[in-house]
CSV table of C-alpha atoms and ligand atoms in Angstrom, one decimal:
chain,number,residue,atom,x,y,z
A,1,MET,CA,123.1,88.5,97.6
A,2,VAL,CA,123.3,91.8,96.0
A,3,PHE,CA,124.5,94.8,97.3
A,4,GLY,CA,125.3,97.8,97.1
A,5,GLU,CA,123.7,101.5,95.4
A,6,ASP,CA,120.8,100.3,93.3
A,7,ALA,CA,121.2,97.0,94.0
A,8,LEU,CA,117.3,96.9,93.1
A,9,GLU,CA,117.8,96.8,89.7
A,10,SER,CA,119.1,92.6,90.4
A,11,LEU,CA,115.2,92.3,90.9
A,12,GLU,CA,114.5,92.4,87.2
A,13,GLY,CA,116.8,89.4,86.8
A,14,MET,CA,114.6,87.3,88.5
A,15,LYS,CA,112.6,84.2,87.0
A,16,GLY,CA,109.0,84.2,87.8
A,17,ARG,CA,105.4,84.3,87.1
A,18,ARG,CA,103.9,86.1,90.5
A,19,ALA,CA,105.5,87.2,93.4
A,20,LEU,CA,103.9,88.1,96.5
A,21,VAL,CA,105.3,91.3,98.3
A,22,VAL,CA,104.9,91.1,102.0
A,23,THR,CA,105.3,94.3,103.4
A,24,ASP,CA,103.8,96.7,105.9
A,25,LYS,CA,102.0,100.3,105.7
A,26,THR,CA,104.9,102.5,106.4
A,27,ILE,CA,107.1,101.1,103.7
A,28,ARG,CA,104.4,101.9,101.5
A,29,GLY,CA,104.0,105.5,102.4
A,30,LEU,CA,107.9,105.5,101.7
A,31,GLY,CA,107.0,104.4,98.0
A,32,PHE,CA,109.4,101.5,98.4
A,33,VAL,CA,106.2,98.8,97.3
A,34,ASP,CA,105.9,101.1,93.9
A,35,THR,CA,109.5,100.7,93.1
A,36,VAL,CA,109.9,97.0,94.0
A,37,ILE,CA,106.8,96.4,91.9
A,38,LYS,CA,108.0,98.6,88.7
A,39,HIS,CA,111.2,96.3,88.8
A,40,LEU,CA,109.3,93.2,89.0
A,41,LYS,CA,107.2,94.0,86.0
A,42,LYS,CA,110.3,94.7,84.4
A,43,ALA,CA,111.0,91.0,85.1
A,44,GLY,CA,107.4,90.0,83.3
A,45,MET,CA,105.9,89.3,86.7
A,46,GLU,CA,102.2,89.3,88.1
A,47,THR,CA,102.5,91.4,91.3
A,48,LYS,CA,100.5,91.1,94.7
A,49,VAL,CA,100.9,93.6,97.8
A,50,PHE,CA,100.5,91.8,101.4
A,51,ASP,CA,101.1,95.2,103.2
A,52,GLU,CA,99.3,94.5,106.8
A,53,VAL,CA,102.3,93.1,108.3
A,54,GLU,CA,102.3,94.0,112.0
A,55,PRO,CA,105.4,95.3,113.7
A,56,GLU,CA,106.6,91.6,115.9
A,57,PRO,CA,104.2,89.7,113.6
A,58,SER,CA,101.5,87.6,115.4
A,59,ILE,CA,100.6,84.2,114.4
A,60,GLU,CA,97.2,85.5,113.5
A,61,ASN,CA,99.0,88.1,111.3
A,62,VAL,CA,100.7,85.2,109.5
A,63,MET,CA,97.7,83.5,108.9
A,64,LYS,CA,95.8,86.2,107.0
A,65,GLY,CA,99.0,86.4,104.7
A,66,VAL,CA,98.8,82.3,104.0
A,67,GLU,CA,94.9,83.1,102.6
A,68,ILE,CA,96.3,85.7,100.3
A,69,ALA,CA,99.1,83.6,98.8
A,70,ARG,CA,96.9,81.0,98.5
A,71,GLU,CA,94.5,82.8,96.3
A,72,PHE,CA,97.3,83.8,94.4
A,73,SER,CA,99.4,81.2,94.0
A,74,PRO,CA,102.8,83.2,93.5
A,75,ASP,CA,106.3,81.6,92.6
A,76,TRP,CA,108.2,84.2,94.7
A,77,PHE,CA,107.4,85.7,98.3
A,78,VAL,CA,109.1,89.3,98.8
A,79,GLY,CA,109.9,90.4,102.3
A,80,LEU,CA,110.1,93.7,101.4
A,81,GLY,CA,111.2,95.7,105.1
A,82,GLY,CA,112.8,95.0,108.6
A,83,GLY,CA,112.6,91.8,110.2
A,84,SER,CA,108.9,91.7,111.1
A,85,CYS,CA,107.8,91.9,107.2
A,86,MET,CA,111.0,89.4,106.0
A,87,ASP,CA,110.1,87.1,109.0
A,88,ALA,CA,106.3,87.4,108.2
A,89,ALA,CA,107.2,86.2,104.6
A,90,LYS,CA,109.3,83.1,105.7
A,91,ALA,CA,106.6,82.3,108.2
A,92,MET,CA,103.6,82.7,105.1
A,93,TRP,CA,106.2,80.7,103.0
A,94,VAL,CA,106.2,77.8,104.6
A,95,LEU,CA,102.8,77.5,105.5
A,96,TYR,CA,101.8,78.1,101.9
A,97,GLU,CA,104.1,75.5,100.6
A,98,ARG,CA,103.0,73.1,103.4
A,99,PRO,CA,99.4,73.6,104.5
A,100,ASP,CA,99.8,70.2,106.1
A,101,LEU,CA,102.1,72.0,108.9
A,102,ARG,CA,101.3,73.9,111.8
A,103,ILE,CA,103.6,77.1,112.7
A,104,HIS,CA,105.1,75.6,115.5
A,105,ASP,CA,106.5,72.4,113.0
A,106,ILE,CA,108.9,75.2,112.0
A,107,THR,CA,112.1,73.7,113.4
A,108,PRO,CA,115.5,72.4,112.7
A,109,MET,CA,113.9,68.3,112.9
A,110,THR,CA,111.6,68.9,110.4
A,111,GLU,CA,111.9,68.4,107.0
A,112,LEU,CA,110.3,71.3,105.6
A,113,GLY,CA,111.0,70.6,101.3
A,114,LEU,CA,110.3,73.9,100.1
A,115,ARG,CA,110.9,75.4,96.8
A,116,LYS,CA,108.3,73.2,95.3
A,117,LYS,CA,105.6,76.2,94.9
A,118,ALA,CA,107.9,78.7,95.5
A,119,ARG,CA,110.9,80.6,96.4
A,120,LEU,CA,111.8,83.7,98.3
A,121,ALA,CA,113.4,86.7,97.9
A,122,CYS,CA,114.1,89.1,101.1
A,123,ILE,CA,115.1,93.3,100.8
A,124,PRO,CA,115.7,94.9,103.8
A,125,THR,CA,114.9,98.4,104.5
A,126,THR,CA,116.4,98.6,108.1
A,127,SER,CA,120.4,97.5,109.2
A,128,GLY,CA,119.9,96.0,111.6
A,129,THR,CA,117.8,92.3,111.8
A,130,GLY,CA,120.2,90.2,109.5
A,131,SER,CA,116.8,88.2,108.8
A,132,ASP,CA,117.7,88.7,104.9
A,133,ALA,CA,120.4,86.6,105.7
A,134,THR,CA,119.3,83.7,108.3
A,135,TRP,CA,117.4,81.2,108.8
A,136,ALA,CA,115.7,82.4,111.6
A,137,ALA,CA,111.8,83.9,111.8
A,138,VAL,CA,110.4,85.4,115.2
A,139,ILE,CA,106.7,84.9,115.2
A,140,THR,CA,104.8,86.4,118.3
A,141,ASP,CA,102.5,84.2,119.9
A,142,LYS,CA,99.8,87.0,121.5
A,143,GLN,CA,98.0,84.4,123.5
A,144,GLU,CA,100.9,83.2,125.5
A,145,SER,CA,102.6,86.4,125.0
A,146,PHE,CA,105.7,84.3,123.9
A,147,LYS,CA,108.0,85.2,120.7
A,148,MET,CA,109.0,81.9,118.7
A,149,GLU,CA,111.7,81.6,117.5
A,150,LEU,CA,111.3,79.4,114.4
A,151,SER,CA,114.4,78.1,112.5
A,152,SER,CA,115.1,75.9,109.5
A,153,ARG,CA,118.2,75.6,107.1
A,154,GLU,CA,115.2,76.0,104.1
A,155,LEU,CA,114.7,79.4,105.3
A,156,VAL,CA,117.7,80.9,104.3
A,157,ALA,CA,116.3,83.7,101.0
A,158,ASP,CA,117.3,82.7,97.3
A,159,LEU,CA,118.2,86.3,97.2
A,160,SER,CA,118.5,88.9,99.5
A,161,VAL,CA,118.8,92.4,98.1
A,162,VAL,CA,121.4,94.7,100.2
A,163,ASP,CA,120.4,98.1,98.6
A,164,PRO,CA,121.3,101.5,101.3
A,165,LYS,CA,119.0,103.6,99.0
A,166,LEU,CA,116.3,102.0,101.3
A,167,THR,CA,117.9,102.8,104.4
A,168,LEU,CA,118.3,106.4,104.0
A,169,LYS,CA,115.0,108.0,105.4
A,170,MET,CA,115.5,105.8,108.8
A,171,PRO,CA,114.3,107.8,111.5
A,172,PRO,CA,117.1,108.9,113.8
A,173,GLN,CA,115.6,106.0,117.0
A,174,LEU,CA,115.0,103.0,115.1
A,175,THR,CA,118.1,103.5,113.1
A,176,ALA,CA,120.1,103.3,116.4
A,177,ALA,CA,117.7,100.6,117.7
A,178,THR,CA,118.2,98.4,115.0
A,179,GLY,CA,122.1,99.3,114.7
A,180,MET,CA,121.8,97.7,118.4
A,181,ASP,CA,120.5,94.7,117.3
A,182,ALA,CA,123.0,94.0,114.4
A,183,LEU,CA,125.5,94.8,117.2
A,184,THR,CA,124.1,92.2,119.5
A,185,HIS,CA,124.1,89.8,116.6
A,186,ALA,CA,127.9,89.8,115.9
A,187,ILE,CA,128.9,90.3,119.3
A,188,GLU,CA,126.9,86.9,120.4
A,189,ALA,CA,128.0,85.0,117.6
A,190,TYR,CA,131.3,85.6,118.4
A,191,VAL,CA,131.1,84.8,122.0
A,192,CYS,CA,128.5,82.1,122.0
A,193,GLN,CA,129.4,78.1,122.5
A,194,TRP,CA,128.4,77.6,118.7
A,195,ARG,CA,131.3,80.1,117.4
A,196,ASN,CA,133.4,79.3,114.6
A,197,ASP,CA,136.1,80.6,112.2
A,198,PHE,CA,133.5,80.9,109.8
A,199,SER,CA,131.3,82.8,111.9
A,200,ASP,CA,134.0,84.5,113.4
A,201,ALA,CA,135.5,86.0,110.2
A,202,MET,CA,131.9,87.5,109.6
A,203,ALA,CA,130.9,88.6,113.1
A,204,ILE,CA,134.6,90.8,113.5
A,205,LYS,CA,133.9,92.5,110.4
A,206,ALA,CA,130.2,93.5,111.7
A,207,ILE,CA,131.5,94.8,115.0
A,208,GLN,CA,134.2,97.0,113.4
A,209,LEU,CA,131.3,98.5,110.7
A,210,VAL,CA,129.2,99.6,113.4
A,211,PHE,CA,131.5,100.8,115.8
A,212,LYS,CA,132.6,103.1,113.1
A,213,TYR,CA,129.5,103.8,110.9
A,214,LEU,CA,126.6,103.6,113.9
A,215,PRO,CA,127.0,107.0,115.1
A,216,ARG,CA,127.3,108.4,112.0
A,217,ALA,CA,124.2,107.0,110.2
A,218,TYR,CA,122.5,108.0,113.5
A,219,GLU,CA,123.9,111.8,113.1
A,220,ASN,CA,122.9,112.1,110.0
A,221,GLY,CA,120.6,109.6,108.0
A,222,GLU,CA,121.9,111.2,104.7
A,223,ASP,CA,125.1,110.1,105.3
A,224,VAL,CA,125.2,107.6,102.1
A,225,GLU,CA,128.4,105.9,103.2
A,226,ALA,CA,127.8,105.8,106.6
A,227,ARG,CA,124.3,104.2,105.6
A,228,GLU,CA,125.9,101.5,103.3
A,229,ARG,CA,128.0,100.3,105.5
A,230,MET,CA,125.7,99.9,108.2
A,231,HIS,CA,123.1,98.1,105.9
A,232,ILE,CA,126.4,95.4,104.8
A,233,ALA,CA,127.4,95.0,108.8
A,234,ALA,CA,123.8,94.0,109.2
A,235,THR,CA,123.4,91.7,106.6
A,236,MET,CA,127.1,90.2,107.7
A,237,ALA,CA,125.8,90.1,111.4
A,238,GLY,CA,123.1,87.9,110.2
A,239,MET,CA,125.5,85.6,107.9
A,240,ALA,CA,127.7,85.2,111.5
A,241,PHE,CA,124.6,84.4,114.0
A,242,SER,CA,123.4,81.6,111.2
A,243,ASN,CA,126.4,80.4,111.2
A,244,SER,CA,126.8,80.7,114.8
A,245,GLN,CA,124.1,81.4,117.3
A,246,VAL,CA,122.8,84.1,119.4
A,247,ALA,CA,122.3,83.8,123.2
A,248,SER,CA,121.5,85.1,126.5
A,249,THR,CA,120.7,89.0,125.1
A,250,HIS,CA,118.3,87.3,122.6
A,251,ALA,CA,116.5,85.2,125.2
A,252,MET,CA,116.2,88.3,127.9
A,253,GLY,CA,115.4,90.1,124.8
A,254,HIS,CA,112.7,88.1,123.5
A,255,ALA,CA,111.1,87.5,127.1
A,256,PHE,CA,111.1,91.6,128.1
A,257,GLY,CA,109.7,92.4,124.1
A,258,ALA,CA,106.6,90.2,124.5
A,259,VAL,CA,106.0,91.0,128.2
A,260,PHE,CA,106.2,94.8,127.8
A,261,HIS,CA,105.8,95.2,123.9
A,262,ILE,CA,109.4,96.7,123.5
A,263,PRO,CA,110.5,96.9,119.6
A,264,HIS,CA,113.2,93.6,119.4
A,265,GLY,CA,116.6,96.1,118.8
A,266,ARG,CA,115.7,98.3,121.7
A,267,ALA,CA,115.0,95.3,124.0
A,268,VAL,CA,118.6,93.4,123.1
A,269,GLY,CA,120.5,96.5,122.8
A,270,LEU,CA,119.3,96.9,126.5
A,271,PHE,CA,120.5,94.0,127.7
A,272,LEU,CA,123.4,93.4,125.7
A,273,PRO,CA,126.3,95.2,128.3
A,274,TYR,CA,124.4,93.4,131.4
A,275,VAL,CA,125.0,89.8,129.6
A,276,MET,CA,128.3,90.8,128.4
A,277,GLU,CA,129.6,91.6,131.8
A,278,TYR,CA,127.7,88.1,133.1
A,279,SER,CA,129.3,85.9,130.4
A,280,SER,CA,133.0,87.8,130.4
A,281,LYS,CA,133.4,85.7,133.9
A,282,VAL,CA,134.3,82.4,131.2
A,283,VAL,CA,134.9,84.1,127.5
A,284,MET,CA,137.3,87.2,128.6
A,285,ASN,CA,139.6,86.6,125.8
A,286,ARG,CA,136.8,86.7,123.2
A,287,PHE,CA,135.8,90.0,124.9
A,288,ALA,CA,139.7,91.2,124.4
A,289,GLU,CA,139.9,90.1,120.6
A,290,ILE,CA,136.3,92.0,120.2
A,291,ALA,CA,137.8,95.5,121.8
A,292,GLU,CA,141.2,94.9,120.2
A,293,ALA,CA,139.7,94.6,116.9
A,294,VAL,CA,138.2,98.2,117.2
A,295,GLY,CA,141.1,99.7,118.1
A,296,ILE,CA,140.6,99.9,121.7
A,297,LYS,CA,144.3,99.8,124.1
A,298,ALA,CA,144.7,98.2,127.0
A,299,LYS,CA,146.9,96.1,129.3
A,300,THR,CA,145.3,93.3,130.1
A,301,GLY,CA,142.2,91.3,128.9
A,302,GLU,CA,140.1,92.4,132.0
A,303,GLU,CA,140.8,95.9,131.3
A,304,ALA,CA,140.3,95.1,127.4
A,305,THR,CA,136.6,94.3,128.3
A,306,LYS,CA,136.0,96.5,131.0
A,307,ARG,CA,136.8,99.3,128.2
A,308,LEU,CA,135.1,97.7,125.7
A,309,ILE,CA,131.7,97.4,127.7
A,310,GLU,CA,132.5,101.3,128.8
A,311,CYS,CA,132.4,102.0,124.6
A,312,ILE,CA,129.2,100.2,124.5
A,313,LYS,CA,127.6,101.6,126.9
A,314,ASP,CA,128.5,104.9,125.7
A,315,MET,CA,127.1,104.3,122.4
A,316,ARG,CA,124.0,103.9,124.2
A,317,LYS,CA,124.2,107.1,125.5
A,318,LYS,CA,125.2,109.2,122.1
A,319,LEU,CA,122.3,107.3,120.7
A,320,LYS,CA,119.7,108.4,123.2
A,321,GLU,CA,119.3,104.3,123.8
A,322,PRO,CA,117.8,103.5,127.4
A,323,LEU,CA,120.8,102.0,129.6
A,324,SER,CA,118.4,100.6,132.2
A,325,VAL,CA,114.6,99.4,132.4
A,326,LYS,CA,113.5,102.1,134.6
A,327,GLU,CA,115.0,104.6,132.5
A,328,MET,CA,112.2,103.1,129.4
A,329,GLY,CA,109.5,104.2,132.1
A,330,ILE,CA,108.0,100.7,133.3
A,331,SER,CA,107.4,100.8,137.0
A,332,GLU,CA,109.3,98.9,139.0
A,333,GLU,CA,105.8,97.1,140.6
A,334,ASP,CA,104.6,95.9,137.1
A,335,TYR,CA,108.2,94.5,135.9
A,336,GLU,CA,108.5,92.3,139.5
A,337,ALA,CA,104.8,91.5,138.8
A,338,ARG,CA,106.1,90.0,135.4
A,339,LEU,CA,109.3,88.9,136.6
A,340,ASP,CA,108.8,85.4,137.1
A,341,GLU,CA,107.7,85.3,133.8
A,342,LEU,CA,110.5,87.1,132.5
A,343,VAL,CA,113.0,84.3,134.0
A,344,THR,CA,110.7,81.3,133.1
A,345,LYS,CA,110.8,82.7,129.1
A,346,SER,CA,114.8,83.0,129.5
A,347,CYS,CA,114.9,80.0,130.7
A,348,GLN,CA,113.2,77.9,127.9
A,349,SER,CA,114.8,80.0,125.4
A,350,ALA,CA,116.8,77.8,123.1
A,351,CYS,CA,119.2,81.3,123.3
A,352,THR,CA,120.1,80.3,126.7
A,353,PHE,CA,122.4,76.8,126.0
A,354,VAL,CA,124.8,78.1,123.8
A,355,ASN,CA,125.5,81.5,126.2
A,356,PRO,CA,129.2,81.4,126.9
A,357,ARG,CA,127.9,81.2,130.9
A,358,VAL,CA,124.7,79.4,131.2
A,359,PRO,CA,122.6,81.5,133.4
A,360,GLY,CA,119.9,79.7,135.7
A,361,GLU,CA,116.8,81.0,137.1
A,362,GLU,CA,118.6,82.4,140.0
A,363,ASP,CA,120.8,84.4,137.4
A,364,TYR,CA,118.7,85.2,135.1
A,365,ARG,CA,116.5,86.8,137.9
A,366,ARG,CA,119.6,89.1,139.2
A,367,LEU,CA,120.0,89.9,135.3
A,368,PHE,CA,116.5,91.1,134.9
A,369,LEU,CA,117.1,92.9,138.5
A,370,TYR,CA,120.6,94.8,137.4
A,371,ALA,CA,119.0,96.0,134.1
A,372,PHE,CA,116.2,96.9,136.0
A,373,GLU,CA,118.4,99.3,138.1
A,374,GLY,CA,121.0,99.9,135.4
A,375,LYS,CA,123.5,98.1,137.7
A,376,GLU,CA,127.4,96.5,137.3
A,377,VAL,CA,127.0,92.8,137.3
A,378,ASP,CA,129.4,92.1,139.7
A,379,PHE,CA,128.3,88.2,140.1
B,401,ZN,ZN1,118.3,90.7,117.2
C-alpha cells in the first residue's frame, strides 16, 4: 500500500510485461488513464485499456473485459476508478486466471489459486469503497436484480495506490455519497459480530477522519488535506471491514440499490441511521465508544448513542444526502410493490447474519417502511 500525494509514481517500480487497465469513460475523460499509462510505460510495460466498466457492473460487463484480457494476456490487472472499476477488475482477473470457473464460484470456500498468470493493482479515484484494501467485489446479476457479494481472501490487491490527487475533481455529491459509504464500512465493522481488536483500530481511526474531513472535502474539493485524509480513511475502513464484516446496512443497501438502481454509497448511507437505531438495542456500549472517539459528550451510553445518530443525520443534511426513501422521489406505490423483494434479498444477504442484532423478515420490513417515512426506529 502506497499512500500520499504522488503515490502514483510508485507504479514505475512495478515488475511485469503487460498491464490491462480496467476503468470507465469518466475516468478516462479526466485524464487519469493517460497519467497511469505514462507511469506503467516507465516501468517498461505494454498497456491496454478496457474503459467500458458500467456503474454497478453486471456479469455481462465483466465478461466483456474477460474477452479482452484473454486476447491481451496481461500479467497485471490495474483497477482504476471507484468501486465499480476495482470490483470489475477483480472479477475479470479471477475468470481470466480460471476459465473453468463461473462468477458465482468466487466465494471464500473456493480455492481460486490466483497469481499464476497475473496480479492485481488497485488505484481508487473516490474515497469510499475501500475496494483497494478488501477481499470483496460486488457484481450485479441483472436478470435477478441482485447484487452478488463475491469474496475471497485471494482478491486482496497486490498493490494499492492511494493518491489523493485523483480525488480533487470529484463532484460534491459523489464526495458525499462515497464518503458515507466509508463511514458505514467503519461503523458496521466496529459493531458487527465479527469485530475484533485489529478491525476496531482501523474502524475508529477511519470514523474520526470521516467526521472531521468529509464535510470539508464536500465544501471545498480542492482542500488537499481533507481529500488526503478522506482517501486514507476510505482505505482504512476497507481494511476494517475486510477483517471484520459489514452488516445489515449493506444488506438493505444492496437490495435497495439493485431494485431501484441507486448508487451504492447513497443507498447504504440512507439506511445507516435506521440500522444503528435498531442495533443500538444490543450494542449501545459500542456506539457510545464511537461517540466518545468523535468528541461527543454525554452522561449515559444511551444519550451518547442518540447524539451520535443525530450527528450522522445532521451530517447527511449538510451533505445534501437524502434522509428518507420518500425524499429520493420513489413513490409509495412503487416501493410497496417491491417491498417483499427488498425484504427477501436483505434476508438472503451474507451481511445479515453478522449484524449485532439479526433482523428477520418482519424487522426488515419495518426497517424499510421506517426508512421510507424517515421515522425514528422504536422497536
Ligand atoms: Zn459499501
